[in-house]
Amino acid sequence: MWAVLCRLRRMKVECELKAKCCALEVADSEHTVSVYQKLLAGQKQHITTLQDEIHKTREQLLELQHNTELQLVMKQGRVEINTTGLISDFDDAILITCKQIESVNEMIKKAGNQKLAAMHRANNFHQGILIKEWEHKMLRMEIEALQDHLHNLQSIKVTRDIQLFLNRQAEDTEDKTILSLKQELDLLKQSHEKTIQEIQKQLDDLDKKISTQKKENQRLDNKVTDLNIDINEQQLLRDFEFESRQTEAAKQRMTSIVRRSKLAAIIQKQHSEILVLQMELELLRLKTYPTLIT
């Protein structure tokens, strides 16, 4: 009986020891599991941080690939932006190749040449109209002068004195009165011819001035053409000094046009005076030697 109790007591103690050992092992295992869980949570947090860094790095890489910042050093003549020394000056800037600019310049030159050709045609057409108007006025004045001359001829009456004069002319018998009239007529004729020669000389001088002025106008036209070509070439580089020179050239051309108009007016006036003098000469001739309408 005692032996059985001892054996049972021993078995109980052994079971308690085994239970304590198992409890210690379980506690150790739980501690180990807790430590490893903490390590796993830390590693997961580290992995999440690394993934965020990888995502940020990838976004930065894409940003650099798509929006790369380059430093371009260009000549001042190729920059068409008003610079103030700030990076924001180039926010709206566009980089264009030289070929595109040259192509645009060629188009501008072509359009400028077409505009100049149209302006020349319009100017020539306007000058042609002015010349035709002047010729028309001149022809109308000649017609009026001829009509007056015809009217004077038709209104002349052949008197007996005129008949006697004609008869004496046929018989080569001239009296002193007729001789004095002829001398007076010759003097008047010489005076009028001298006046006409002087006016003709003035007209020649005016023609020379007009020729010189035309050459000057041609030179100014060529200069204006060259200036317009320079404007088209320097369309993107605006130069206020060049604009002032262009304005001065336009003023010179306008002055030349005004001078040309004044010379044309002087020529018309001189021509009218010549016509008046010729008409007066014819009237004097008619008063002295009237002609008969046959």
Short mmCIF file of C-alpha atoms in Angstrom, two decimals:
data_model
loop_
_atom_site.label_atom_id
_atom_site.label_comp_id
_atom_site.label_asym_id
_atom_site.label_seq_id
_atom_site.Cartn_x
_atom_site.Cartn_y
_atom_site.Cartn_z
CA MET A 1 0.00 0.00 0.00
CA TRP A 2 2.80 2.32 0.91
CA ALA A 3 4.58 1.48 -2.18
CA VAL A 4 1.55 2.34 -4.23
CA LEU A 5 1.22 5.70 -2.52
CA CYS A 6 4.90 6.43 -3.06
CA ARG A 7 4.61 5.49 -6.66
CA LEU A 8 1.54 7.68 -7.14
CA ARG A 9 3.24 10.54 -5.29
CA ARG A 10 6.25 10.16 -7.51
CA MET A 11 4.06 10.12 -10.61
CA LYS A 12 2.25 13.26 -9.40
CA VAL A 13 5.52 15.06 -8.79
CA GLU A 14 6.79 13.98 -12.18
CA CYS A 15 3.56 15.18 -13.80
CA GLU A 16 3.80 18.52 -12.00
CA LEU A 17 7.42 18.89 -13.08
CA LYS A 18 6.46 17.99 -16.65
CA ALA A 19 3.58 20.51 -16.50
CA LYS A 20 5.89 23.22 -15.21
CA CYS A 21 8.39 22.39 -17.93
CA CYS A 22 5.64 22.54 -20.54
CA ALA A 23 4.41 25.85 -19.08
CA LEU A 24 7.93 27.24 -19.20
CA GLU A 25 8.32 26.04 -22.79
CA VAL A 26 4.94 27.56 -23.72
CA ALA A 27 5.88 30.87 -22.07
CA ASP A 28 9.25 30.84 -23.82
CA SER A 29 7.55 30.02 -27.10
CA GLU A 30 5.01 32.82 -26.61
CA HIS A 31 7.82 35.24 -25.80
CA THR A 32 9.70 34.11 -28.89
CA VAL A 33 6.54 34.45 -30.99
CA SER A 34 5.95 37.95 -29.57
CA VAL A 35 9.53 38.97 -30.36
CA TYR A 36 9.27 37.61 -33.88
CA GLN A 37 5.90 39.31 -34.36
CA LYS A 38 7.46 42.63 -33.33
CA LEU A 39 10.36 42.00 -35.72
CA LEU A 40 7.88 41.08 -38.47
CA ALA A 41 5.87 44.27 -37.85
CA GLY A 42 9.07 46.33 -37.97
CA GLN A 43 10.13 44.65 -41.20
CA LYS A 44 6.67 45.23 -42.69
CA GLN A 45 6.92 48.91 -41.71
CA HIS A 46 10.41 49.06 -43.24
CA ILE A 47 9.10 47.39 -46.42
CA THR A 48 6.24 49.93 -46.58
CA THR A 49 8.73 52.78 -46.15
CA LEU A 50 10.97 51.34 -48.87
CA GLN A 51 7.97 50.93 -51.20
CA ASP A 52 7.02 54.59 -50.60
CA GLU A 53 10.60 55.64 -51.31
CA ILE A 54 10.64 53.49 -54.47
CA HIS A 55 7.35 55.10 -55.59
CA LYS A 56 8.69 58.60 -54.93
CA THR A 57 11.95 57.77 -56.71
CA ARG A 58 10.01 56.37 -59.67
CA GLU A 59 7.87 59.53 -59.86
CA GLN A 60 10.99 61.70 -59.68
CA LEU A 61 12.56 59.62 -62.46
CA LEU A 62 9.46 60.03 -64.65
CA GLU A 63 9.40 63.75 -63.87
CA LEU A 64 13.04 64.06 -64.91
CA GLN A 65 12.43 62.06 -68.08
CA HIS A 66 9.41 64.13 -69.13
CA ASN A 67 10.33 67.56 -67.71
CA THR A 68 14.07 67.68 -68.01
CA GLU A 69 15.64 71.02 -67.16
CA LEU A 70 18.39 72.01 -69.60
CA GLN A 71 20.65 75.01 -69.52
CA LEU A 72 20.94 76.48 -73.02
CA VAL A 73 23.50 79.19 -73.72
CA MET A 74 22.44 81.19 -76.79
CA LYS A 75 23.66 84.31 -78.51
CA GLN A 76 21.85 87.52 -77.65
CA GLY A 77 20.76 87.98 -81.25
CA ARG A 78 18.84 84.70 -81.16
CA VAL A 79 16.82 85.52 -78.04
CA GLU A 80 13.52 87.32 -78.63
CA ILE A 81 12.46 87.68 -74.98
CA ASN A 82 12.82 90.70 -72.75
CA THR A 83 15.02 89.33 -70.00
CA THR A 84 15.00 90.68 -66.47
CA GLY A 85 17.37 88.10 -64.98
CA LEU A 86 14.62 85.82 -63.64
CA ILE A 87 13.88 82.21 -64.58
CA SER A 88 10.21 83.13 -64.89
CA ASP A 89 11.07 85.18 -68.00
CA PHE A 90 11.23 81.91 -69.94
CA ASP A 91 7.97 80.34 -68.72
CA ASP A 92 6.20 81.01 -72.04
CA ALA A 93 9.32 80.66 -74.20
CA ILE A 94 9.36 78.36 -77.24
CA LEU A 95 12.53 76.93 -78.73
CA ILE A 96 12.43 77.20 -82.53
CA THR A 97 15.04 75.96 -85.00
CA CYS A 98 16.83 78.33 -87.34
CA LYS A 99 15.30 76.60 -90.37
CA GLN A 100 11.80 77.47 -89.20
CA ILE A 101 12.79 81.10 -88.62
CA GLU A 102 14.45 81.26 -92.06
CA SER A 103 11.34 79.74 -93.62
CA VAL A 104 9.14 82.36 -91.91
CA ASN A 105 11.56 85.11 -93.01
CA GLU A 106 11.35 83.89 -96.60
CA MET A 107 7.56 84.00 -96.42
CA ILE A 108 7.74 87.52 -94.96
CA LYS A 109 10.13 88.59 -97.75
CA LYS A 110 7.83 87.12 -100.38
CA ALA A 111 4.80 88.89 -98.90
CA GLY A 112 6.80 92.14 -98.65
CA ASN A 113 7.88 91.88 -102.31
CA GLN A 114 4.27 91.26 -103.34
CA LYS A 115 3.18 94.29 -101.31
CA LEU A 116 5.89 96.46 -102.88
CA ALA A 117 4.91 95.28 -106.37
CA ALA A 118 1.27 96.11 -105.64
CA MET A 119 2.28 99.54 -104.30
CA HIS A 120 4.37 100.22 -107.44
CA ARG A 121 1.48 99.18 -109.68
CA ALA A 122 -0.94 101.37 -107.74
CA ASN A 123 1.50 104.30 -107.87
CA ASN A 124 2.07 103.89 -111.61
CA PHE A 125 -1.68 103.63 -112.17
CA HIS A 126 -2.27 106.80 -110.14
CA GLN A 127 0.46 108.64 -112.07
CA GLY A 128 -1.07 107.43 -115.33
CA ILE A 129 -4.44 108.81 -114.25
CA LEU A 130 -2.87 112.18 -113.40
CA ILE A 131 -1.09 112.30 -116.77
CA LYS A 132 -4.30 111.45 -118.62
CA GLU A 133 -6.18 114.13 -116.69
CA TRP A 134 -3.49 116.67 -117.55
CA GLU A 135 -3.56 115.67 -121.24
CA HIS A 136 -7.35 115.89 -121.21
CA LYS A 137 -7.26 119.39 -119.72
CA MET A 138 -4.58 120.44 -122.22
CA LEU A 139 -6.65 119.15 -125.15
CA ARG A 140 -9.73 120.93 -123.83
CA MET A 141 -7.78 124.18 -123.61
CA GLU A 142 -6.49 123.67 -127.17
CA ILE A 143 -10.05 123.02 -128.35
CA GLU A 144 -11.27 126.18 -126.64
CA ALA A 145 -8.38 128.17 -128.16
CA LEU A 146 -9.16 126.79 -131.64
CA GLN A 147 -12.84 127.55 -131.17
CA ASP A 148 -11.99 131.13 -130.21
CA HIS A 149 -9.67 131.36 -133.21
CA LEU A 150 -12.42 130.02 -135.49
CA HIS A 151 -14.92 132.43 -134.01
CA ASN A 152 -12.53 135.34 -134.60
CA LEU A 153 -11.98 134.24 -138.18
CA GLN A 154 -15.69 133.91 -138.82
CA SER A 155 -16.41 137.32 -137.30
CA ILE A 156 -13.89 139.19 -139.50
CA LYS A 157 -15.43 141.48 -142.12
CA VAL A 158 -13.53 142.27 -145.30
CA THR A 159 -13.66 146.03 -145.70
CA ARG A 160 -12.70 148.15 -148.70
CA ASP A 161 -9.36 149.00 -147.11
CA ILE A 162 -8.58 145.33 -146.77
CA GLN A 163 -9.53 144.77 -150.40
CA LEU A 164 -7.29 147.68 -151.47
CA PHE A 165 -4.48 146.26 -149.37
CA LEU A 166 -4.87 142.86 -150.97
CA ASN A 167 -4.93 144.40 -154.41
CA ARG A 168 -1.79 146.37 -153.66
CA GLN A 169 -0.17 143.24 -152.34
CA ALA A 170 -0.96 141.57 -155.62
CA GLU A 171 0.47 144.53 -157.53
CA ASP A 172 3.52 144.80 -155.22
CA THR A 173 2.62 148.38 -154.34
CA GLU A 174 2.84 149.05 -150.68
CA ASP A 175 2.42 152.46 -149.22
CA LYS A 176 4.17 153.84 -146.17
CA THR A 177 1.24 153.11 -143.88
CA ILE A 178 1.26 149.44 -144.75
CA LEU A 179 5.07 149.37 -144.43
CA SER A 180 4.90 150.88 -140.98
CA LEU A 181 2.23 148.36 -140.03
CA LYS A 182 4.42 145.55 -141.31
CA GLN A 183 7.36 146.85 -139.34
CA GLU A 184 5.23 147.13 -136.21
CA LEU A 185 3.95 143.61 -136.83
CA ASP A 186 7.51 142.33 -137.27
CA LEU A 187 8.55 143.98 -134.02
CA LEU A 188 5.58 142.49 -132.23
CA LYS A 189 6.32 139.14 -133.81
CA GLN A 190 9.96 139.31 -132.74
CA SER A 191 8.91 140.34 -129.24
CA HIS A 192 6.45 137.48 -128.97
CA GLU A 193 8.95 135.03 -130.45
CA LYS A 194 11.54 136.19 -127.93
CA THR A 195 9.00 135.76 -125.14
CA ILE A 196 8.14 132.31 -126.47
CA GLN A 197 11.85 131.41 -126.62
CA GLU A 198 12.31 132.54 -123.03
CA ILE A 199 9.30 130.53 -121.94
CA GLN A 200 10.59 127.57 -123.95
CA LYS A 201 13.94 127.94 -122.21
CA GLN A 202 12.15 127.96 -118.88
CA LEU A 203 10.27 124.85 -119.97
CA ASP A 204 13.56 123.17 -120.90
CA ASP A 205 14.96 124.09 -117.51
CA LEU A 206 11.84 122.70 -115.90
CA ASP A 207 12.19 119.52 -117.99
CA LYS A 208 15.77 119.17 -116.75
CA LYS A 209 14.61 119.72 -113.19
CA ILE A 210 11.85 117.17 -113.71
CA SER A 211 14.36 114.65 -115.13
CA THR A 212 16.67 115.27 -112.19
CA GLN A 213 13.75 114.97 -109.81
CA LYS A 214 12.66 111.72 -111.48
CA LYS A 215 16.15 110.30 -110.99
CA GLU A 216 16.07 111.44 -107.39
CA ASN A 217 12.63 109.88 -106.99
CA GLN A 218 13.92 106.65 -108.53
CA ARG A 219 16.84 106.67 -106.14
CA LEU A 220 14.47 107.29 -103.24
CA ASP A 221 12.18 104.52 -104.51
CA ASN A 222 15.11 102.12 -104.61
CA LYS A 223 16.12 103.26 -101.16
CA VAL A 224 12.57 102.74 -99.89
CA THR A 225 12.56 99.27 -101.48
CA ASP A 226 15.81 98.39 -99.73
CA LEU A 227 14.45 99.75 -96.47
CA ASN A 228 11.28 97.69 -96.82
CA ILE A 229 13.38 94.56 -97.45
CA ASP A 230 15.39 95.35 -94.32
CA ILE A 231 12.13 95.77 -92.39
CA ASN A 232 10.94 92.36 -93.52
CA GLU A 233 14.26 90.76 -92.61
CA GLN A 234 14.32 92.45 -89.19
CA GLN A 235 10.62 91.90 -88.43
CA LEU A 236 11.38 89.99 -85.24
CA LEU A 237 14.14 92.38 -84.12
CA ARG A 238 12.42 95.72 -83.89
CA ASP A 239 14.75 98.67 -84.16
CA PHE A 240 13.34 102.11 -83.31
CA GLU A 241 16.26 103.83 -85.01
CA PHE A 242 15.47 101.96 -88.23
CA GLU A 243 11.83 102.98 -87.94
CA SER A 244 12.87 106.60 -87.58
CA ARG A 245 15.03 106.27 -90.72
CA GLN A 246 12.09 104.75 -92.56
CA THR A 247 9.87 107.62 -91.44
CA GLU A 248 12.49 110.10 -92.64
CA ALA A 249 12.69 108.33 -96.01
CA ALA A 250 8.89 108.47 -96.30
CA LYS A 251 8.98 112.18 -95.50
CA GLN A 252 11.64 112.72 -98.19
CA ARG A 253 9.55 110.79 -100.69
CA MET A 254 6.47 112.81 -99.78
CA THR A 255 8.53 116.00 -100.19
CA SER A 256 9.67 114.77 -103.60
CA ILE A 257 6.07 114.05 -104.60
CA VAL A 258 5.03 117.55 -103.50
CA ARG A 259 7.92 119.07 -105.46
CA ARG A 260 6.96 117.01 -108.49
CA SER A 261 3.36 118.22 -108.21
CA LYS A 262 4.53 121.83 -107.94
CA LEU A 263 6.77 121.41 -111.01
CA ALA A 264 3.86 119.88 -112.93
CA ALA A 265 1.67 122.82 -111.93
CA ILE A 266 4.39 125.26 -113.05
CA ILE A 267 4.66 123.43 -116.40
CA GLN A 268 0.92 123.61 -116.90
CA LYS A 269 0.93 127.29 -116.03
CA GLN A 270 3.82 127.99 -118.45
CA HIS A 271 2.08 125.99 -121.16
CA SER A 272 -1.11 127.99 -120.61
CA GLU A 273 0.89 131.22 -120.86
CA ILE A 274 2.44 130.00 -124.12
CA LEU A 275 -0.99 129.22 -125.51
CA VAL A 276 -2.25 132.65 -124.47
CA LEU A 277 0.78 134.36 -126.06
CA GLN A 278 0.33 132.35 -129.26
CA MET A 279 -3.32 133.31 -129.34
CA GLU A 280 -2.44 136.97 -128.80
CA LEU A 281 0.12 136.72 -131.60
CA GLU A 282 -2.48 135.24 -133.92
CA LEU A 283 -4.95 137.97 -132.97
CA LEU A 284 -2.35 140.63 -133.72
CA ARG A 285 -1.70 139.02 -137.06
CA LEU A 286 -5.41 138.95 -137.79
CA LYS A 287 -5.77 142.59 -136.85
CA THR A 288 -2.98 143.56 -139.23
CA TYR A 289 -3.27 140.93 -141.96
CA PRO A 290 -6.70 139.36 -141.84
CA THR A 291 -7.17 136.15 -143.76
CA LEU A 292 -10.08 135.38 -145.99
CA ILE A 293 -12.09 132.20 -145.82
CA THR A 294 -12.21 130.71 -149.30
#
